[in-house]
Every structure is written in C-alpha cells, then in structure tokens.
Amino acid sequence: MFRRPVVDYLAAEQALSRLGAFDPEAAADVLVGAVLMQGLIDVLSDRPAAEGARRLDAITSTILSGLSPVTAQPDDPSTEPMRRSR
C-alpha cells in the first residue's frame, strides 16, 4: 500500500532517464522505511514539526546524493574502500 506507488514512481523516473541505475524495490524500502521511522520518532518523542521536516529533508538529500565511495587518489591509501572480513 505504501511501497508500490514509490516503486512505480522511481521506475518511471528511471525509464525517463531522470534517475540513475538502482533497484527501485530496494530504494522504495529505504525511502518508506525512513519515512515510517521518522513518523514513529515524531509520535513517541513529541519532536517539533520543524525538526521532523529537517530530518526528512536530510534523509532525502542523502538518498538522492547516494553513499558512493570517495574516488581514491593514486597515492592516498586512506580512500581505499573498506573490505569485509570473513
């Protein structure tokens, strides 16, 4: 009920080349989950509306800009991607 319109919207924007390549289902999960969590926090903590709006703006900005790694400079090991240990 909440997710499907978001999935459809994101897929349509991708089809129009206004968004890059990503999984619309996963992106919808992130967006809807973040919005629902913020609503829960607002209700449980009596957070001021202005702060809730600021958080949603920050979440939206983060999602739209992505979490891409920093492009490594040839001699800068500090920008090397983290590796998972097994």
XYZ file of C-alpha atoms in Angstrom:
86
model
C 0.000 0.000 0.000
C 2.824 2.445 0.855
C 5.629 0.954 -1.208
C 4.116 0.176 -4.599
C 3.482 3.816 -5.639
C 7.062 4.685 -4.662
C 8.469 1.726 -6.630
C 6.372 2.665 -9.661
C 7.404 6.322 -9.444
C 11.111 5.513 -9.190
C 10.921 3.020 -12.063
C 9.111 5.591 -14.221
C 11.759 8.231 -13.456
C 14.471 5.723 -14.418
C 12.651 4.982 -17.690
C 12.711 8.721 -18.434
C 16.474 8.800 -17.662
C 15.961 11.253 -14.804
C 17.411 8.807 -12.270
C 20.426 6.545 -12.462
C 20.656 2.788 -12.264
C 19.495 1.241 -8.990
C 16.935 -1.273 -7.770
C 13.602 0.614 -7.416
C 12.317 -2.024 -4.966
C 15.309 -1.573 -2.649
C 15.169 2.217 -2.950
C 11.469 2.178 -2.054
C 12.247 0.043 1.008
C 14.814 2.606 2.143
C 12.551 5.596 1.491
C 9.394 4.162 3.014
C 11.295 2.732 5.974
C 12.943 6.075 6.689
C 9.656 7.969 6.474
C 7.827 5.485 8.716
C 10.667 5.566 11.263
C 10.640 9.351 11.347
C 6.874 9.322 11.886
C 7.290 6.896 14.773
C 10.007 9.067 16.310
C 7.790 12.144 15.930
C 4.924 10.440 17.758
C 6.968 8.807 20.514
C 9.289 11.707 21.259
C 6.997 14.690 20.744
C 9.582 16.080 18.337
C 8.787 19.551 16.969
C 7.408 19.544 13.409
C 10.270 21.728 12.159
C 12.838 19.171 13.348
C 10.892 16.322 11.718
C 10.800 18.236 8.435
C 14.532 18.958 8.695
C 15.291 15.254 9.236
C 13.194 14.230 6.229
C 14.991 16.812 4.076
C 18.353 15.452 5.244
C 17.284 11.855 4.592
C 16.034 12.736 1.110
C 19.241 14.602 0.302
C 21.357 11.679 1.476
C 19.392 9.171 -0.559
C 19.472 11.318 -3.706
C 23.189 12.063 -3.456
C 24.000 8.466 -2.607
C 26.586 6.901 -0.420
C 29.222 6.497 -3.100
C 32.800 5.968 -2.014
C 35.267 8.779 -2.382
C 37.301 8.476 -5.573
C 40.731 7.314 -4.476
C 43.789 9.307 -5.351
C 46.633 7.146 -6.706
C 48.896 7.615 -3.644
C 46.229 8.023 -0.938
C 45.557 4.729 0.898
C 43.058 6.460 3.217
C 40.486 6.486 0.395
C 40.791 2.760 -0.291
C 37.410 1.035 0.080
C 36.836 -0.979 3.261
C 36.922 -4.725 2.817
C 34.652 -7.166 4.596
C 36.400 -9.711 6.757
C 35.194 -13.273 6.505
